[in-house]
Amino acid sequence: MREFVYSAQPARVIFGSGSFGRLQDEVQRLGMTRVLVLSTPGKMRFAEHAAALLGALCADIFAGAVMHTPVAVTDEAMRIVALKNVDGIVSIGGGSTIGLGKAIALRSDLPQIVVPTTYAGSEVTPIIGETKDGLKTTQTTLKVLPEVVIYDVDLTLGLPAALSVTSGFNAIAHAVEALYAKDGNPIIDIMAAEGARAIANSLPQIVGDPSNREARSDAQYGGWLCGTCLGSVGMSLHHKLCHTLAGTFNLPHAETHTIVLPHALQYNAPAVPGAVTALARVFGKPDPARALYDLAGVLGAPRALRDLGMPENGIDRATDLALSNAYWNPRPLEREAVRACIAAAWAGDLPQGR
């Protein structure tokens, strides 16, 4: 057995159909009396449902969350926090809303309850990314880790199949990089493999029948496990590239992860044979990078950054930004090889070893 350190992240997880109905009990358990409910405009109906469940405990709704957690939007929400004397946050939605809740917690240390409606896993991580002046920066602090997460499959049944797929790939990316993390350990390895398996198996079923409750529940379960991996060990090239690309060119977060993942995995594959073997078992294919690329194609997911609106002349800028700050990666970061990785993702080419 290899030597390792495992630090569990504190969180209360409530999982099951109908668990959204326990929201008021959880708010009261945390001692909240003036709650701000957060959502995007598209999830306003869930925010209104939460407000109805909370009754007098709801101080207000802020439905202005957007991608990449712009500091200007957080400032707007913080004005409501101060004006309404808010003492707790309920975030309902995907990464945009969860990110806003974390940004508020970072500034105020208010407790958070999160009700995820996607599979990305941010709800169980102490990681926050914020965007200002076209640059996205991330940090890790327990101040932003939500106190309670409520997983109710009923709230995911309306998630379009296309968004389900990219959200699922986003989660799988956490598992992939956890398997070769510098600070990895056997517990996280188990979570990563099981999480990736659950999502990879459920996504084709969801595409075939978006109302498949069992498949939706499996994807939620997988998202939780993969998110726990993200919050427990360090990430590498893939996550650095995605934060750089999405923040710099305002690309959609989950779609960017979906496109970049096969290429980043292929870049690192020669240096991580153990992770490649584990992922080959998960996907049932000897080349996991190609398996992910093919799965994205079968499920109709985007496979080229240019299709998201990234300009070709942004490849060099993205390469420079991805190499601008030192971070650990299992394979040395070589400029031309990293540029080739980004260029292949931009064009939608097959992932190629270099």
Coordinates of C-alpha atoms in Angstrom, one line a residue:
M1 CA 0.0 0.0 0.0
R2 CA 1.4 3.4 -0.9
E3 CA 1.7 6.1 1.6
F4 CA -1.0 8.8 1.4
V5 CA -2.9 11.5 3.2
Y6 CA -6.7 11.7 2.9
S7 CA -8.6 14.8 4.2
A8 CA -12.4 14.5 4.0
Q9 CA -14.3 17.7 3.2
P10 CA -17.0 18.5 5.8
A11 CA -20.5 18.5 4.2
R12 CA -24.0 17.3 4.9
V13 CA -25.5 15.5 1.8
I14 CA -29.2 14.8 1.4
F15 CA -29.9 12.5 -1.5
G16 CA -33.2 11.4 -2.9
S17 CA -36.4 12.1 -4.8
G18 CA -38.4 14.8 -3.1
S19 CA -35.6 15.9 -0.8
F20 CA -36.1 19.5 -2.0
G21 CA -39.1 19.5 0.3
R22 CA -36.7 19.3 3.3
L23 CA -35.3 22.8 2.5
Q24 CA -37.0 24.6 5.3
D25 CA -35.9 22.0 7.9
E26 CA -32.3 22.4 6.8
V27 CA -32.5 26.2 6.8
Q28 CA -33.8 26.1 10.4
R29 CA -31.2 23.6 11.4
L30 CA -28.5 26.1 10.4
G31 CA -30.2 28.9 12.2
M32 CA -31.0 31.0 9.1
T33 CA -33.8 33.4 9.5
R34 CA -33.3 35.8 6.5
V35 CA -32.3 33.7 3.4
L36 CA -31.3 35.0 0.0
V37 CA -32.3 32.5 -2.7
L38 CA -30.0 32.5 -5.8
S39 CA -30.6 31.3 -9.3
T40 CA -30.1 32.1 -13.0
P41 CA -33.0 33.7 -14.9
G42 CA -33.8 30.3 -16.4
K43 CA -34.1 28.6 -13.0
M44 CA -36.4 31.3 -11.6
R45 CA -39.2 28.8 -11.1
F46 CA -37.0 26.8 -8.8
A47 CA -36.1 29.9 -6.8
E48 CA -39.8 30.8 -6.5
H49 CA -40.5 27.2 -5.3
A50 CA -37.8 27.6 -2.7
A51 CA -39.2 30.9 -1.5
A52 CA -42.6 29.3 -1.1
L53 CA -41.1 26.4 0.9
L54 CA -39.3 28.9 3.1
G55 CA -42.1 31.3 3.6
A56 CA -41.2 34.1 6.0
L57 CA -37.6 32.8 6.2
C58 CA -37.0 34.0 2.6
A59 CA -35.7 37.6 2.6
D60 CA -35.4 37.9 -1.2
I61 CA -34.6 36.2 -4.5
F62 CA -31.7 37.2 -6.7
A63 CA -32.0 35.5 -10.2
G64 CA -29.0 37.2 -11.8
A65 CA -26.3 34.5 -11.7
V66 CA -24.3 34.2 -14.9
M67 CA -21.4 32.2 -16.2
H68 CA -17.9 32.5 -14.8
T69 CA -19.0 34.5 -11.7
P70 CA -18.2 38.0 -12.8
V71 CA -17.2 40.2 -9.8
A72 CA -19.7 42.9 -10.9
V73 CA -22.6 40.5 -10.5
T74 CA -21.3 39.4 -7.1
D75 CA -21.1 43.1 -6.1
E76 CA -24.8 43.5 -7.1
A77 CA -25.8 40.5 -5.0
M78 CA -23.8 41.8 -2.0
R79 CA -25.8 45.0 -2.0
I80 CA -28.9 42.9 -1.5
V81 CA -27.2 40.9 1.2
A82 CA -26.5 44.2 3.1
L83 CA -29.9 45.8 2.4
K84 CA -31.9 42.8 3.5
N85 CA -29.7 41.8 6.4
V86 CA -29.3 38.3 4.9
D87 CA -27.9 35.6 7.2
G88 CA -27.8 32.6 4.8
I89 CA -27.7 31.6 1.1
V90 CA -29.7 29.0 -0.8
S91 CA -28.3 28.4 -4.3
I92 CA -30.4 26.5 -6.8
G93 CA -29.0 25.6 -10.2
G94 CA -25.6 24.7 -11.8
G95 CA -22.2 26.1 -11.7
S96 CA -23.1 29.7 -12.3
T97 CA -25.5 29.9 -9.4
I98 CA -23.3 27.9 -7.1
G99 CA -20.3 30.1 -8.0
L100 CA -22.3 33.2 -7.1
G101 CA -23.2 31.7 -3.7
K102 CA -19.6 30.9 -3.0
A103 CA -18.5 34.4 -4.0
I104 CA -21.0 35.8 -1.5
A105 CA -19.8 33.4 1.2
L106 CA -16.2 34.4 0.5
R107 CA -17.0 38.0 1.2
S108 CA -19.4 37.4 4.1
D109 CA -18.8 34.0 5.5
L110 CA -22.6 33.3 5.3
P111 CA -23.7 29.6 5.5
Q112 CA -24.9 28.0 2.2
I113 CA -27.3 25.4 1.2
V114 CA -27.0 24.2 -2.4
V115 CA -29.6 22.4 -4.5
P116 CA -27.8 21.3 -7.7
T117 CA -29.6 20.9 -11.0
T118 CA -26.6 19.7 -13.0
Y119 CA -23.8 17.2 -12.5
A120 CA -20.7 19.5 -12.4
G121 CA -20.0 18.9 -8.7
S122 CA -19.0 22.4 -7.6
E123 CA -21.4 22.1 -4.7
V124 CA -19.0 19.8 -2.8
T125 CA -15.8 21.7 -3.4
P126 CA -14.0 24.5 -1.5
I127 CA -12.9 26.0 -4.9
I128 CA -14.1 29.3 -6.4
G129 CA -13.4 30.9 -9.7
E130 CA -14.2 34.5 -10.4
T131 CA -13.8 36.6 -13.5
K132 CA -12.8 40.3 -13.7
D133 CA -11.5 42.2 -16.8
G134 CA -11.6 39.1 -18.9
L135 CA -9.4 37.0 -16.7
K136 CA -10.6 34.1 -14.5
T137 CA -8.8 33.4 -11.3
T138 CA -9.4 30.5 -8.8
Q139 CA -8.7 29.9 -5.2
T140 CA -9.4 27.2 -2.6
T141 CA -10.7 28.1 0.8
L142 CA -13.1 26.3 3.2
K143 CA -15.0 29.6 3.5
V144 CA -16.8 28.8 0.3
L145 CA -17.6 25.1 0.9
P146 CA -21.4 24.8 1.3
E147 CA -22.7 23.4 4.6
V148 CA -25.5 21.4 3.1
V149 CA -26.2 19.9 -0.4
I150 CA -29.6 18.6 -1.4
Y151 CA -29.6 16.2 -4.4
D152 CA -33.2 15.9 -5.6
V153 CA -33.4 14.0 -8.9
D154 CA -36.8 15.6 -9.6
L155 CA -35.1 18.9 -10.3
T156 CA -32.9 17.4 -13.0
L157 CA -35.6 15.8 -15.1
G158 CA -36.0 19.0 -17.2
L159 CA -32.3 19.5 -17.8
P160 CA -32.0 19.2 -21.6
A161 CA -30.1 16.2 -22.9
A162 CA -27.4 18.3 -24.5
L163 CA -26.7 20.1 -21.2
S164 CA -26.8 16.9 -19.3
V165 CA -24.1 15.5 -21.5
T166 CA -21.7 18.4 -21.2
S167 CA -22.3 18.7 -17.5
G168 CA -21.5 15.0 -17.2
F169 CA -18.3 15.4 -19.1
N170 CA -17.4 18.3 -16.8
A171 CA -17.8 16.0 -13.9
I172 CA -15.8 13.1 -15.5
A173 CA -12.9 15.6 -16.0
H174 CA -12.6 15.9 -12.2
A175 CA -12.3 12.2 -11.9
V176 CA -9.8 11.9 -14.7
E177 CA -7.4 14.4 -13.2
A178 CA -8.0 13.0 -9.7
L179 CA -6.6 9.7 -10.8
Y180 CA -3.2 11.2 -11.5
A181 CA -3.2 14.0 -8.9
K182 CA 0.0 14.6 -7.1
D183 CA -1.8 14.3 -3.8
G184 CA -4.0 11.5 -4.8
N185 CA -4.9 8.5 -2.6
P186 CA -6.7 5.2 -2.8
I187 CA -9.9 6.6 -1.4
I188 CA -10.1 9.2 -4.1
D189 CA -9.1 6.7 -6.7
I190 CA -12.2 4.6 -5.8
M191 CA -14.5 7.6 -5.9
A192 CA -13.0 8.8 -9.2
A193 CA -13.4 5.5 -11.0
E194 CA -16.9 4.9 -9.6
G195 CA -18.0 8.5 -10.4
A196 CA -16.8 8.4 -14.0
R197 CA -18.4 4.9 -14.5
A198 CA -21.7 6.1 -13.2
I199 CA -21.8 9.1 -15.4
A200 CA -20.4 7.5 -18.5
N201 CA -23.0 4.7 -18.2
S202 CA -25.9 7.0 -17.5
L203 CA -25.4 9.7 -20.2
P204 CA -26.4 7.5 -23.2
Q205 CA -29.6 6.5 -21.3
I206 CA -30.4 10.1 -20.6
V207 CA -29.9 11.1 -24.2
G208 CA -32.2 8.2 -25.2
D209 CA -34.8 9.1 -22.6
P210 CA -34.4 12.4 -20.8
S211 CA -37.1 11.3 -18.3
N212 CA -35.2 8.2 -17.2
R213 CA -35.3 8.8 -13.5
E214 CA -32.9 6.0 -12.6
A215 CA -30.3 7.2 -15.1
R216 CA -30.7 10.8 -13.9
S217 CA -30.1 9.6 -10.3
D218 CA -27.0 7.7 -11.3
A219 CA -25.6 10.8 -13.0
Q220 CA -26.3 12.8 -9.9
Y221 CA -24.5 10.2 -7.8
G222 CA -21.6 10.2 -10.2
G223 CA -21.5 14.0 -10.2
W224 CA -21.3 14.0 -6.4
L225 CA -18.4 11.6 -6.4
C226 CA -16.5 13.4 -9.1
G227 CA -17.1 16.7 -7.4
T228 CA -15.8 15.3 -4.2
C229 CA -12.6 14.3 -6.0
L230 CA -12.2 17.9 -7.3
G231 CA -12.6 19.3 -3.8
S232 CA -10.1 16.8 -2.3
V233 CA -7.0 16.7 -4.5
G234 CA -5.2 19.0 -6.9
M235 CA -6.0 19.3 -10.6
S236 CA -3.6 19.7 -13.5
L237 CA -3.4 20.8 -17.1
H238 CA -7.0 20.1 -18.1
H239 CA -8.5 22.3 -15.5
K240 CA -5.9 25.0 -16.1
L241 CA -6.7 25.0 -19.8
C242 CA -10.5 25.1 -19.3
H243 CA -10.4 28.0 -16.8
T244 CA -8.0 29.9 -19.1
L245 CA -10.1 29.3 -22.3
A246 CA -13.5 29.8 -20.8
G247 CA -12.6 32.9 -18.8
T248 CA -10.6 34.6 -21.6
F249 CA -12.9 33.9 -24.5
N250 CA -16.2 33.7 -22.5
L251 CA -16.8 30.1 -23.6
P252 CA -19.4 28.0 -21.9
H253 CA -17.9 26.2 -19.0
A254 CA -19.2 22.6 -19.4
E255 CA -18.8 22.6 -23.2
T256 CA -15.2 23.7 -22.9
H257 CA -14.5 20.8 -20.4
T258 CA -16.1 18.4 -22.8
I259 CA -14.0 19.4 -25.8
V260 CA -10.6 19.8 -24.0
L261 CA -10.8 16.6 -21.8
P262 CA -9.7 14.0 -24.4
H263 CA -6.8 16.2 -25.6
A264 CA -5.5 17.0 -22.1
L265 CA -5.8 13.3 -21.1
Q266 CA -3.9 12.3 -24.2
Y267 CA -1.2 14.9 -23.4
N268 CA -0.7 13.4 -19.9
A269 CA -1.3 9.7 -20.8
P270 CA 2.4 8.8 -21.3
A271 CA 3.2 9.9 -17.8
V272 CA 0.3 8.3 -16.0
P273 CA 0.0 4.6 -17.0
G274 CA -1.9 3.7 -13.8
A275 CA -4.6 6.2 -14.5
V276 CA -4.9 5.2 -18.1
T277 CA -5.3 1.5 -17.0
A278 CA -8.0 2.5 -14.5
L279 CA -9.9 4.6 -17.1
A280 CA -9.6 1.9 -19.7
R281 CA -11.5 -0.4 -17.3
V282 CA -14.1 2.3 -16.7
F283 CA -14.8 2.9 -20.4
G284 CA -14.1 -0.6 -21.6
K285 CA -11.7 0.7 -24.2
P286 CA -7.9 0.6 -24.2
D287 CA -7.5 4.3 -25.2
P288 CA -9.6 6.3 -22.7
A289 CA -8.8 9.6 -24.5
R290 CA -10.2 8.3 -27.7
A291 CA -13.1 6.7 -25.8
L292 CA -14.1 10.1 -24.4
Y293 CA -13.8 11.8 -27.8
D294 CA -15.9 9.1 -29.4
L295 CA -18.5 9.2 -26.6
A296 CA -18.9 13.0 -27.0
G297 CA -19.5 12.4 -30.7
V298 CA -22.0 9.7 -30.2
L299 CA -23.9 11.8 -27.8
G300 CA -23.9 14.9 -30.0
A301 CA -21.7 17.0 -27.8
P302 CA -19.4 19.7 -29.3
R303 CA -15.9 18.6 -30.1
A304 CA -14.2 21.8 -31.4
L305 CA -13.5 25.0 -29.5
R306 CA -14.0 27.0 -32.7
D307 CA -17.7 25.9 -32.7
L308 CA -18.0 27.7 -29.3
G309 CA -16.7 30.9 -30.8
M310 CA -13.0 30.8 -29.9
P311 CA -11.0 32.6 -32.6
E312 CA -8.1 30.7 -34.1
N313 CA -5.8 33.6 -33.3
G314 CA -6.5 33.0 -29.6
I315 CA -4.6 29.7 -29.6
D316 CA -1.2 31.4 -28.9
R317 CA -2.7 33.7 -26.3
A318 CA -4.3 30.7 -24.5
T319 CA -1.0 28.9 -24.6
D320 CA 0.8 31.8 -23.0
L321 CA -1.8 32.1 -20.3
A322 CA -1.9 28.4 -19.6
L323 CA 1.9 28.5 -19.0
S324 CA 2.0 31.8 -17.2
N325 CA 1.8 30.5 -13.6
A326 CA 3.6 27.4 -12.4
Y327 CA 1.5 24.5 -11.4
W328 CA 2.1 20.7 -11.1
N329 CA 1.4 18.4 -14.0
P330 CA 2.4 14.8 -14.3
R331 CA 4.1 15.5 -17.7
P332 CA 6.3 18.5 -18.1
L333 CA 4.6 21.5 -19.7
E334 CA 6.3 22.1 -23.1
R335 CA 5.1 25.1 -25.0
E336 CA 4.8 23.6 -28.4
A337 CA 3.1 20.4 -27.1
V338 CA 0.6 22.4 -25.1
R339 CA -0.1 24.6 -28.1
A340 CA -0.6 21.6 -30.2
C341 CA -3.1 20.2 -27.6
I342 CA -5.1 23.5 -27.7
A343 CA -4.9 23.7 -31.5
A344 CA -6.3 20.1 -31.8
A345 CA -9.1 21.0 -29.4
W346 CA -9.8 24.2 -31.4
A347 CA -10.1 22.2 -34.6
G348 CA -12.0 19.2 -33.2
D349 CA -9.2 16.8 -34.3
L350 CA -8.7 13.4 -32.8
P351 CA -6.6 13.5 -29.7
Q352 CA -3.1 12.7 -30.7
G353 CA -0.2 11.6 -28.5
R354 CA 2.9 13.9 -28.8

